Coordinates of C-alpha atoms in Angstrom, one line a residue:
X1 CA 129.4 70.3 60.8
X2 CA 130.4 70.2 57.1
X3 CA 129.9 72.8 54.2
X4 CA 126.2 72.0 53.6
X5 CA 125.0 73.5 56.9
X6 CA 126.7 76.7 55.1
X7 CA 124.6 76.3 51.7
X8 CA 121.4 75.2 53.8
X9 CA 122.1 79.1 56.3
X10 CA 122.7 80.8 52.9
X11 CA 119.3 79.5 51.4
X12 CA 117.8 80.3 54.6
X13 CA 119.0 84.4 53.8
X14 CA 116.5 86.7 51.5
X15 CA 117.8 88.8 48.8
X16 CA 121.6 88.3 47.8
X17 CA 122.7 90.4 50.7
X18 CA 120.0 90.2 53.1
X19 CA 121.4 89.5 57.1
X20 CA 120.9 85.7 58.3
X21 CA 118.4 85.3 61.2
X22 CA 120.2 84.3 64.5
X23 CA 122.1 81.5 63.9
X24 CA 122.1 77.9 65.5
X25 CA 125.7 75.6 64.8
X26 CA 125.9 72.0 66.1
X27 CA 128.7 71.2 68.2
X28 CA 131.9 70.2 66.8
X29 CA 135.4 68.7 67.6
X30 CA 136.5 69.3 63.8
X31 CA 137.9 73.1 63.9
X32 CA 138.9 72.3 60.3
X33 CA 135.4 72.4 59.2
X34 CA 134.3 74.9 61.6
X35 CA 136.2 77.2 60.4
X36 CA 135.8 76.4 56.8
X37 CA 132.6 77.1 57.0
X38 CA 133.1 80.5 59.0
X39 CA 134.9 81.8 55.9
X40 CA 132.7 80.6 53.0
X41 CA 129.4 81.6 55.0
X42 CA 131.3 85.4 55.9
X43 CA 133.1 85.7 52.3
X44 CA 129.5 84.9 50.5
X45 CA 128.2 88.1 52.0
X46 CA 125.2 86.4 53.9
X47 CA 125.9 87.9 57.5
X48 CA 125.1 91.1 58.6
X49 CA 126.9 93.5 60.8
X50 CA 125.1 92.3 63.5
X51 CA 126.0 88.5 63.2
X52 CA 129.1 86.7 63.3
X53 CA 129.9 83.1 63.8
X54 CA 132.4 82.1 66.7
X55 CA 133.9 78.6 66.6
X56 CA 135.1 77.1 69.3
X57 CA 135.2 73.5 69.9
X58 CA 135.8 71.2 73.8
X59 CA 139.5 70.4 72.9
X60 CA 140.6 73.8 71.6
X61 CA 139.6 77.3 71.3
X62 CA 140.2 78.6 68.0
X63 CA 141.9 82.4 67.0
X64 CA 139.3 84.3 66.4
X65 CA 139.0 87.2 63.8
X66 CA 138.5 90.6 64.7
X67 CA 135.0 90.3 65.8
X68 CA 132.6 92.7 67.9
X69 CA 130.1 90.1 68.6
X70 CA 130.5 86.3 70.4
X71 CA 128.4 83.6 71.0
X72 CA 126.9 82.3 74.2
X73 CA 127.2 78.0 74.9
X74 CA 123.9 76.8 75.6
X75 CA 124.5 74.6 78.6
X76 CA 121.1 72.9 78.5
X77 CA 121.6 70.4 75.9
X78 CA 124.2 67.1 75.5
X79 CA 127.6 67.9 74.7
X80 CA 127.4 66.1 71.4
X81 CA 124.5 68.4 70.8
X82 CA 125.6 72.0 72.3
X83 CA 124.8 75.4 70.3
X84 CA 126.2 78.8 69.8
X85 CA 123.6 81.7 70.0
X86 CA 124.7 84.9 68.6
X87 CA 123.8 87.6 71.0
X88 CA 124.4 91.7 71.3
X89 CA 127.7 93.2 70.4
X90 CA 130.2 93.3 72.9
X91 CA 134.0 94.7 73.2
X92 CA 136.4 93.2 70.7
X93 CA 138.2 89.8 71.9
X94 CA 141.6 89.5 70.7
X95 CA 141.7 85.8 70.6
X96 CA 139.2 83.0 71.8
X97 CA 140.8 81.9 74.9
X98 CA 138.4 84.6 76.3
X99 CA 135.6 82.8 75.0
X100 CA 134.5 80.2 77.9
X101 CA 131.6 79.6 80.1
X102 CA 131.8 80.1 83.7
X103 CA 129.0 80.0 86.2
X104 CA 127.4 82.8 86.8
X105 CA 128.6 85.0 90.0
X106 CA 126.2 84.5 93.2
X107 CA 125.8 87.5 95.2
X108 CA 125.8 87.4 98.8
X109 CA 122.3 87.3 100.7
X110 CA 120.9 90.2 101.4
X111 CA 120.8 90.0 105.2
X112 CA 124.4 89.4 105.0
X113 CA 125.2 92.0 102.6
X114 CA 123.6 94.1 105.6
X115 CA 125.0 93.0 108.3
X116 CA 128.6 93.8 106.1
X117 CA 127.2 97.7 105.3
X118 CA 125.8 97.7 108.8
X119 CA 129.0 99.1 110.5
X120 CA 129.8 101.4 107.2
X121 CA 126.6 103.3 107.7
X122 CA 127.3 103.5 111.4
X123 CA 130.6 105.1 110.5
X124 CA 129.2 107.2 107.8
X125 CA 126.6 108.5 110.1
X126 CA 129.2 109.5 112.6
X127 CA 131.5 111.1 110.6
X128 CA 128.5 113.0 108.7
X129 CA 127.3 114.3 112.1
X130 CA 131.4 114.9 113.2
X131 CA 131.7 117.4 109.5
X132 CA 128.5 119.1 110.5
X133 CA 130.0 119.7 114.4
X134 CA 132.9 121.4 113.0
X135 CA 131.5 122.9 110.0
X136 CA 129.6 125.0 112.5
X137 CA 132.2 125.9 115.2
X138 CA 134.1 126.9 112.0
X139 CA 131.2 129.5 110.9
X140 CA 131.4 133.4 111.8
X141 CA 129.2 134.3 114.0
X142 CA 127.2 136.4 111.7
X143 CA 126.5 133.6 109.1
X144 CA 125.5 131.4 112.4
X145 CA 123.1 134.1 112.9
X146 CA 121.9 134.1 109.1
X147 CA 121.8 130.1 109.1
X148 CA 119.4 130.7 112.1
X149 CA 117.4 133.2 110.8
X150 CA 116.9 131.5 107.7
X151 CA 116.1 128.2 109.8
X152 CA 112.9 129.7 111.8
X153 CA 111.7 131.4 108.0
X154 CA 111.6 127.9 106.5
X155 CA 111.0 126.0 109.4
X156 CA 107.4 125.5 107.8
X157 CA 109.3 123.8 104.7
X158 CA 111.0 121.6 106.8
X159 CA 108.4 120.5 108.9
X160 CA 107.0 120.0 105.9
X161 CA 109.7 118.0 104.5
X162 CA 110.0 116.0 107.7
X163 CA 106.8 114.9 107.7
X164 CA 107.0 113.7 104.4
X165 CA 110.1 111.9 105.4
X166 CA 107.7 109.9 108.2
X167 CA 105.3 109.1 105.8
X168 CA 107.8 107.6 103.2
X169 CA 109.0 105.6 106.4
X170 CA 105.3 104.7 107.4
X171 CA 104.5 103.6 103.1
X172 CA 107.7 101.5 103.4
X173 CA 106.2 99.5 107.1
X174 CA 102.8 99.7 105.6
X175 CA 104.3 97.7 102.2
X176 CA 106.3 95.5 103.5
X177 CA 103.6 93.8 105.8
X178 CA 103.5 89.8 106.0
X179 CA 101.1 87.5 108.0
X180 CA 102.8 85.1 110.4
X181 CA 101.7 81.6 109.4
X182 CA 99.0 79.6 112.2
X183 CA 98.8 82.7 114.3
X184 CA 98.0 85.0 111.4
X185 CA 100.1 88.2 113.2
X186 CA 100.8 91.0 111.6
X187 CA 104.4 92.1 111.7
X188 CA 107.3 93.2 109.3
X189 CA 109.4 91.6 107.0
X190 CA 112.1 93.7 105.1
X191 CA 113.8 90.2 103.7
X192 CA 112.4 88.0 101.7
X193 CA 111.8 84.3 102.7
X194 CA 114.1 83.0 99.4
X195 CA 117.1 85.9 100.7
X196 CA 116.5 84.7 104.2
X197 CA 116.9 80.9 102.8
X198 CA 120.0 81.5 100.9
X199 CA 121.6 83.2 104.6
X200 CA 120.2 79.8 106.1
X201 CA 122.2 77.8 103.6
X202 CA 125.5 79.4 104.0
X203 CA 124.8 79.4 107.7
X204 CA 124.5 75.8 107.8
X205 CA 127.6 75.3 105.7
X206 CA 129.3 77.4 108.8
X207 CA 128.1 75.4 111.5
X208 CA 128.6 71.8 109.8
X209 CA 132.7 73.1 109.6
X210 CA 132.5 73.9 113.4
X211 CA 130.4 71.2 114.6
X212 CA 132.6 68.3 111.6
X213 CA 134.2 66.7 114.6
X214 CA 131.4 66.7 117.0
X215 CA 128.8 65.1 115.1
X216 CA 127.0 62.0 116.5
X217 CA 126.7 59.7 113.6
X218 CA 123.6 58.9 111.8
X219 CA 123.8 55.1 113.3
X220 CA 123.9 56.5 117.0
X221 CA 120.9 55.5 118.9
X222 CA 120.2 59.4 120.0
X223 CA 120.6 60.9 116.5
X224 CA 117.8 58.0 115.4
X225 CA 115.8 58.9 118.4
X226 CA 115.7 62.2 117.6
X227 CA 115.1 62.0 113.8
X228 CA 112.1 59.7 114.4
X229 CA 110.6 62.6 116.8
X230 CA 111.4 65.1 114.1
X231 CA 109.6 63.3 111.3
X232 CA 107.0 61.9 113.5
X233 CA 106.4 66.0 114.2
X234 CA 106.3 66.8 110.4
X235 CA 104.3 64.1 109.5
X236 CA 101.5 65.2 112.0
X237 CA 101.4 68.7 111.1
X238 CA 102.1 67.9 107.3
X239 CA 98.8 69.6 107.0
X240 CA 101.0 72.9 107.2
X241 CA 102.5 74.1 104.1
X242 CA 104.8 76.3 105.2
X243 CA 105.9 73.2 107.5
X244 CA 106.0 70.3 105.0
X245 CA 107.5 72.3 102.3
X246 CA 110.8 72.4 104.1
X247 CA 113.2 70.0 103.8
X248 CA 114.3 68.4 107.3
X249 CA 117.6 67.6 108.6
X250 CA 118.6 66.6 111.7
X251 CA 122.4 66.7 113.1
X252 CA 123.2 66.6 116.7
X253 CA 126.3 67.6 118.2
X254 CA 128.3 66.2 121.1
X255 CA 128.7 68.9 123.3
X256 CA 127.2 69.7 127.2
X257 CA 125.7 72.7 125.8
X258 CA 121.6 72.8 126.7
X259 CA 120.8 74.3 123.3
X260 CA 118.8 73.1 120.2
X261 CA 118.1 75.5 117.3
X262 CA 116.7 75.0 113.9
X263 CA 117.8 77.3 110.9
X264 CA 115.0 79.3 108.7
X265 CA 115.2 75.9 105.6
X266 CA 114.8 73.2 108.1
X267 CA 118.3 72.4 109.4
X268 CA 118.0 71.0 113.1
X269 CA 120.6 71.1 115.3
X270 CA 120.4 69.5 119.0
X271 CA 123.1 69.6 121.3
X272 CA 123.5 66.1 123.6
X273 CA 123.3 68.5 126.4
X274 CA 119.5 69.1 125.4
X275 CA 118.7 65.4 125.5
X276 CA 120.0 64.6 128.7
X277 CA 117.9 67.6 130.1
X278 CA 114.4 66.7 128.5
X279 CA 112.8 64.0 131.4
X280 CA 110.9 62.3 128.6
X281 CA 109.9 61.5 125.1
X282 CA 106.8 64.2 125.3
X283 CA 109.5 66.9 127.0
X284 CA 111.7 66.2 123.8
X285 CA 108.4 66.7 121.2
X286 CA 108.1 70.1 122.9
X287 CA 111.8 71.3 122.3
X288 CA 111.6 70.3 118.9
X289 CA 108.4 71.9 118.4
X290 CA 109.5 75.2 119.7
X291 CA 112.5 75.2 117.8
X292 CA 110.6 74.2 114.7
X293 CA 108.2 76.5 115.4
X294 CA 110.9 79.7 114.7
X295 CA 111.7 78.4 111.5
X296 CA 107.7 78.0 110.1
X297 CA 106.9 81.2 111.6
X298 CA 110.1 82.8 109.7
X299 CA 111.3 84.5 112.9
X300 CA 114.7 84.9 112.3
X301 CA 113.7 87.5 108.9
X302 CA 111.2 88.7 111.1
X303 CA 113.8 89.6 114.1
X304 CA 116.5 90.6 111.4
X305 CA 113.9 92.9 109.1
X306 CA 112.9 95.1 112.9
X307 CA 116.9 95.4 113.5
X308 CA 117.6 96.6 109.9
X309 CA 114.7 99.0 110.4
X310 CA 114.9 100.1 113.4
X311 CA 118.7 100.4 113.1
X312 CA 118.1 102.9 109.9
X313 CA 115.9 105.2 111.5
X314 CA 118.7 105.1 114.1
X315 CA 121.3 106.2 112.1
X316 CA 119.3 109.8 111.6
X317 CA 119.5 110.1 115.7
X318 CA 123.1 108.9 115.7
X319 CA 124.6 111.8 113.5
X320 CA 122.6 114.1 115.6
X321 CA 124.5 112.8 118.8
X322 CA 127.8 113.6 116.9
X323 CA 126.3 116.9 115.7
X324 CA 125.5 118.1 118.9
X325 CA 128.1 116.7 121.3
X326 CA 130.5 119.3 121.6
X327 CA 133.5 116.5 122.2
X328 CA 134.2 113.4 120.1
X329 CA 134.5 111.5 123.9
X330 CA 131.4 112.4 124.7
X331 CA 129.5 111.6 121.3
X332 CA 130.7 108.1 121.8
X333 CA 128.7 108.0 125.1
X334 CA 126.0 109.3 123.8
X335 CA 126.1 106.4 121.0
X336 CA 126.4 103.7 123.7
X337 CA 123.4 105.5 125.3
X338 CA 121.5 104.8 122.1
X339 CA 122.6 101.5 121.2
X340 CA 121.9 100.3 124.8
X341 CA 118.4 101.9 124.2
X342 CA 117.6 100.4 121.6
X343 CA 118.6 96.9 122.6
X344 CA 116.4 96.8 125.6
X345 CA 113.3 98.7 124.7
X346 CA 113.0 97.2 120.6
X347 CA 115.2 94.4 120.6
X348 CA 115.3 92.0 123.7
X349 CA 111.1 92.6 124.4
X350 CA 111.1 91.7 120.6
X351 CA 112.8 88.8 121.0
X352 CA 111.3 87.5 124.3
X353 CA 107.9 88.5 122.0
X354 CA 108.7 85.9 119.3
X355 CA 110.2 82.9 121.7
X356 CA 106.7 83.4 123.3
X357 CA 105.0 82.4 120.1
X358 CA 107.2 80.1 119.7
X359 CA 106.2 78.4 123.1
X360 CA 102.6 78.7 121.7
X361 CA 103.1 77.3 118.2
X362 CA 105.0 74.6 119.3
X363 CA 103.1 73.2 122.1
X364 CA 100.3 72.9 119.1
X365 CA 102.9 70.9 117.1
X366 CA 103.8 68.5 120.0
X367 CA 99.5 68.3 120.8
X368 CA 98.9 67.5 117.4
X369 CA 101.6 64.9 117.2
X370 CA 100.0 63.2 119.8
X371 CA 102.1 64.1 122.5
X372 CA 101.5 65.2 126.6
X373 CA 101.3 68.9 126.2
X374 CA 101.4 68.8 129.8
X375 CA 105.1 68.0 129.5
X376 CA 106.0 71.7 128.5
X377 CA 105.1 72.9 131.8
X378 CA 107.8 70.6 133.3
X379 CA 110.3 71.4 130.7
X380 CA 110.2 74.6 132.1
X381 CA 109.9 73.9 135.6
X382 CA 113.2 71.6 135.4
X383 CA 115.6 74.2 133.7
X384 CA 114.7 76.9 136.4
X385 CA 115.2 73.7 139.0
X386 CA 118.4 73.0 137.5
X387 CA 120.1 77.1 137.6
X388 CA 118.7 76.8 141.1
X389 CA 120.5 74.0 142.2
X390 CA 123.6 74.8 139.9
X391 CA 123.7 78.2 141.4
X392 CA 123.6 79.7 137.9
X393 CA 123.3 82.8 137.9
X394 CA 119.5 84.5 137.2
X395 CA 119.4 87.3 135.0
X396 CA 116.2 89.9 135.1
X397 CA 114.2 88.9 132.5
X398 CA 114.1 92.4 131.0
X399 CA 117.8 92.6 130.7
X400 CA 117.5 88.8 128.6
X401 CA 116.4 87.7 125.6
X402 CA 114.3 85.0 126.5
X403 CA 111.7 85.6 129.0
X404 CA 112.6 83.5 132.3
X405 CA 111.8 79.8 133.3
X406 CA 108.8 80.4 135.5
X407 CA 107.6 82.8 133.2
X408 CA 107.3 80.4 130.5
X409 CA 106.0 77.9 132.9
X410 CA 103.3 79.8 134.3
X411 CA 102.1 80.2 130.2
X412 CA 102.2 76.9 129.2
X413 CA 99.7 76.1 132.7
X414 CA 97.7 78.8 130.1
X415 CA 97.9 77.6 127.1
X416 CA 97.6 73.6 127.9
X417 CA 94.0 73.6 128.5
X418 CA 93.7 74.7 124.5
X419 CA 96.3 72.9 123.8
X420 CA 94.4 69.4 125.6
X421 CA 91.5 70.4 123.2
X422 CA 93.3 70.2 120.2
X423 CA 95.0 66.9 121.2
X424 CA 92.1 65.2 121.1
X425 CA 90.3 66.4 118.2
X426 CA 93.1 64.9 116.6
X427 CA 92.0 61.5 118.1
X428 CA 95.3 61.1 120.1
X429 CA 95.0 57.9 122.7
X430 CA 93.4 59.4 126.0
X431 CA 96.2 60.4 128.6
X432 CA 96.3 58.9 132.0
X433 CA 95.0 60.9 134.5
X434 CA 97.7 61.5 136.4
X435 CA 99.2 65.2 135.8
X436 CA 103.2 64.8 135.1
X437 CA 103.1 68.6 136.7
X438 CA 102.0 67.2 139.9
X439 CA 104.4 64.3 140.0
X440 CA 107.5 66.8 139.5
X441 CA 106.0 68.9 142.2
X442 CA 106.0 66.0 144.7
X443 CA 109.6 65.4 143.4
X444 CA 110.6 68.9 144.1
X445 CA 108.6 68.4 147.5
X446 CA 110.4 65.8 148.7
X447 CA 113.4 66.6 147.5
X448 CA 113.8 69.9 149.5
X449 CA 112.2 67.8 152.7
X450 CA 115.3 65.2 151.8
X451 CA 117.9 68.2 151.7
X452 CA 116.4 69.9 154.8
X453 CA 117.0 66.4 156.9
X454 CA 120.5 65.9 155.3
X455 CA 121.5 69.8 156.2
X456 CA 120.2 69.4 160.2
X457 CA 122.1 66.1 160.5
X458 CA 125.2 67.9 158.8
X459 CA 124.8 70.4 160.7
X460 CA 124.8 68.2 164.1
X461 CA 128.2 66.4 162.9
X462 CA 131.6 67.5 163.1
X463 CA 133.2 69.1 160.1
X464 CA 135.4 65.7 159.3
X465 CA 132.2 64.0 159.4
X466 CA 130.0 65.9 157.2
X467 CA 129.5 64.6 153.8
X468 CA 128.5 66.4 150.0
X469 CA 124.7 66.4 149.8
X470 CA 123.7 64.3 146.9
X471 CA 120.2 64.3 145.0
X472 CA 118.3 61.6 146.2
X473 CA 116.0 61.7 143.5
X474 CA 116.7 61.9 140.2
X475 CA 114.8 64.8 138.6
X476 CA 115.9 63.7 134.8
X477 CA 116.6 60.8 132.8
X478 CA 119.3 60.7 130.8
X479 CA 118.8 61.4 126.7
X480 CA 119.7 57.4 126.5
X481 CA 117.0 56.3 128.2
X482 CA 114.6 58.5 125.6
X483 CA 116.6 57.2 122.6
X484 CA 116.1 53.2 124.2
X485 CA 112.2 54.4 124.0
X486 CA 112.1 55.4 120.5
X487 CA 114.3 53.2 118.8
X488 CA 113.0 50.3 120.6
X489 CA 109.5 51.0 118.4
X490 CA 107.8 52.4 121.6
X491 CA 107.1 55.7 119.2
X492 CA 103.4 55.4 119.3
X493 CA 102.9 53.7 122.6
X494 CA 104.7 56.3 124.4
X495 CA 102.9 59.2 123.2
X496 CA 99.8 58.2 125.1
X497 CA 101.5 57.6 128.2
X498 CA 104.0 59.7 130.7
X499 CA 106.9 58.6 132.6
X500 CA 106.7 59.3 136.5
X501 CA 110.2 58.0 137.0

C-alpha cells in the first residue's frame, strides 16, 4: 500500500468534501504506510462520517483511533491479497486487538435444541398448572363463585377461542406436510432434512468416540465384505436421489451386540454380532437394506417431528393434571399416567409403523440389487429361532417398539411375491428353484425331531450320565464365512444363488 492508493481514493471522491464510496485496501505487512495513509486520506477531508479506515496488518494489530465504525477481513481471497470492507457503525473499540476474525458461532441443531427445552417446558407446564391449583384454593369463596359465573357467560368466547386454538394446530399439521420418498406417504415433518443432518453429524461424532477402540479396521475381511454389499446396494438403486445423494460410510464395531443402524447422512454402523447372525450374503443385503431404508425415508425426523408434536399438545393436558389434582403426589401419578399413554398409543405403534416400511423398502433395495428376497423371510424366522432357543425373554409386541419376529416374517411371505417381480424386471440371474424358506423349515424340522430323541434318551439315563444337548445342525454361518464369499470376488455369482448349508 503506499500514498498513491490515497491520491487515487481522493480522485475517486466528488466535490472537495464529498464522502468516499466504500472503500477497498490491499493487504499489508507495512503498518508504517498503512497508517500514513490513514492520516493523509482522513486529514484531507475525503471521508465521511460514515467511513473510516481500520489498519491492521497479520503480524500486528495497530492502535486504533477513536473510531465508531471497523472493517470486516474478507476471508475469500489470498492472504497477499485480503481486503477491509467498511461496514455499519458499531460501538467504539478502544484499541485494535478487538479487531480479529473468528468463525462464526454454530448453533446447535434444532432437534437437539429440543430435546434440551424438552424437560424445561415439562417443568414449566407443571409449575404453571401447580400456581393455578393454589391460586384457587387461595380465592374467597365469593370470587370462586364470580370466576364461575363469569366462566359459563363467556363460555361461548372460549369455545370460541379454543377452537381457534385447534385450528392453528390443524394449519401448522396441514403446513408442515412432506411425502415419504418410494412409498409417496403422507406424514409430518416439523424438522428439516438439513437440521436433522447437522443432529446426524454430531451424532456420528458421539458414536465414533464410544465405538474408537472397537472399530474393525478398514483392511479386515468383514468390514470389506460389508462395504462391498453397501456400495453394491447404492449402486443398484443409484436410480434414487434421495439415496445416491448421501454420502456412505461404513464402520463396524466389535461387539456381540445383534444391532446395525444407519444415521439420517448415511453413516452405517454394523455390529459383529449382526454378521454372525445373517445365514448368508442375501440375509446381509436385507439388513442393510432395512437399515438404509430409515435413513432415505428420513424416519428418524419423521419419528422426532410426531414426539415434538405430540409432546406440545401434551403439555396443555399436563398443567391441567397439576391444576386439578388436589395433592402434588398425586399430580405426579397422573403425569406418569400420561406419559405412559402416550408412549403406547402414539409412540411405540408409530415406531413399529415405520420399521414396517422399512421392511418393505428395503426388501425392494436388496430385489433390485439382485439379491434372494426370499432371504428376509428367514432373517426373521432365525432371530425368533434364536430368543427361543436362548430363552430370551418375548415381549408383547404392543408393549415394543418393533413389531415381533413372526410378525415380520409372516409380511415379508407378503410382500416377496412383489418383491420377485421386481427382481426380475431388473434382469437379475434367475434363482434356483429351491425356496431357502423351505430349507430352514426342514432345519427347524429336524432339529426339534434331533432334540426330542436326545431328551427321551436323557431321560432314560441316570443323572451322571446325562449329557448338555447340543445343536446338531447349525442354523447359521458365521459372518466369516459371508466375508470369504464377498471378498473372494463371488459378489455377483452369489446373488443368483442361495446357500442351503
Amino acid at each position: 500500500m503506499s500514498l498513491g492508493f490515497c491520491r487515487h481514493l481522493l480522485r475517486s471522491c466528488h466535490g472537495p468534501r464529498a464522502p468516499c464510496a466504500p472503500l477497498r485496501l490491499i493487504w499489508t505487512s507495512d503498518f508504517a504506510k498503512c497508517s500514513a495513509v490513514w492520516r493523509r486520506c482522513n486529514l484531507a477531508g475525503r471521508f465521511g462520517p460514515s467511513q473510516r479506515v481500520v489498519c491492521r496488518t497479520s503480524q500486528q494489530s495497530p492502535a486504533c483511533m477513536a473510531s465508531e465504525h471497523i472493517a470486516r477481513l474478507s476471508q475469500a481471497e489470498p492472504l497477499s491479497q485480503r481486503c477491509l470492507h467498511v461496514v455499519a457503525p458499531v460501538t467504539k473499540w478502544a484499541n485494535c486487538h478487538r479487531f480479529h476474525t473468528s468463525p462464526s458461532a454454530r448453533a446447535l441443531p434444532a432437534p437437539l435444541i429440543w430435546a434440551i427445552l424438552k424437560p424445561v417446558q415439562k417443568l414449566v407446564a407443571m409449575l404453571l398448572g401447580r400456581s393455578l391449583r393454589r391460586w384457587w384454593k387461595d380465592l374467597p369463596p365469593n370470587k370462586k363463585e364470580l370466576f364461575k359465573q363469569s366462566v359459563r357467560k363467556n363460555k361461548w368466547k372460549l369455545a370460541m377461542g379454543g377452537c381457534c386454538l385447534g385450528l392453528l394446530f390443524s394449519i401448522f399439521y396441514l403446513t408442515h406436510l412432506d411425502e415419504t420418498p418410494i412409498t409417496g406417504r403422507r406424514r409430518l415433518l416439523v424438522f428439516s432434512k438439513q437440521h436433522f443432518g447437522e443432529l446426524s453429524d454430531f451424532t456420528a461424532k458421539a458414536y465414533l468416540n464410544d465405538f474408537k477402540d472397537n472399530l474393525v479396521p478398514e483392511k479386515d475381511p468383514r468390514h470389506k465384505a460389508v462395504m462391498a454389499v453397501l456400495m453394491h446396494l447404492v449402486e443398484k438403486n443409484k436410480d434414487i436421489s434421495e439415496l445416491s445423494a448421501m454420502s456412505w460410510t461404513m464402520n463396524i464395531v466389535e461387539s456381540p451386540l445383534v444391532n446395525a443402524f444407519v444415521l439420517p447422512r448415511g453413516q452405517v454402523f454394523v455390529f459383529t454380532g449382526m454378521l454372525e447372525a445373517v445365514a448368508d450374503i442375501h440375509q446381509l443385503f436385507f439388513v442393510l437394506g432395512h437399515e438404509m431404508a430409515h435413513a432415505l425415508m428420513g424416519h428418524g425426523a419423521e419419528q422426532a417431528s410426531l414426539v415434538h408434536f405430540v409432546d406440545f399438545l401434551s403439555l396443555i393436558l399436563l398443567m391441567a393434571i397439576w391444576a386439578v389434582c388436589p395433592r402434588d403426589s398425586l399430580a405426579l401419578v397422573g403425569q406418569w399416567i400420561q406419559s405412559k399413554l402416550v408412549q403406547f398409543l402414539f409412540n411405540r405403534p408409530y415406531s413399529r409403523k415405520l420399521e414396517v416400511e422399512a421392511d418393505k423398502v428395503g426388501l425392494q433395495l436388496a430385489a433390485k440389487a439382485c439379491a434372494d428376497v426370499r432371504a428376509g423371510s428367514v432373517f426373521w424366522h432365525q432371530m425368533d429361532l434364536s430368543d427361543v432357543l436362548t430363552g430370551k425373554p418375548t415381549v408383547p409386541e404392543w408393549l415394543s417398539t418393533h413389531p415381533s419376529h413372526m410378525s415380520r416374517a409372516e409380511q415379508m411371505d407378503r410382500l416377496i411375491p412383489e418383491a420377485l417381480k421386481l427382481r426380475e424386471s431388473c434382469d437379475c440371474p434367475a434363482l434356483p428353484d429351491q425356496d431357502p424358506r423351505t430349507v430352514f423349515m426342514h432345519k427347524v424340522q429336524l432339529l426339534l425331531e434331533k432334540v426330542k430323541v436326545a431328551t427321551n434318551e436323557s431321560s432314560s439315563r441316570s443323572p451322571a450320565q446325562s449329557e448338555p444337548l447340543a445343536l446338531p445342525i447349525p442354523l447359521v454361518i458365521p459372518g466369516t464365512e459371508v466375508a470369504r464369499g464377498l471378498t473372494g470376488n463371488l459378489l455377483p455369482e452369489t446373488l443368483g444363488t442361495t446357500s442351503d448349508k
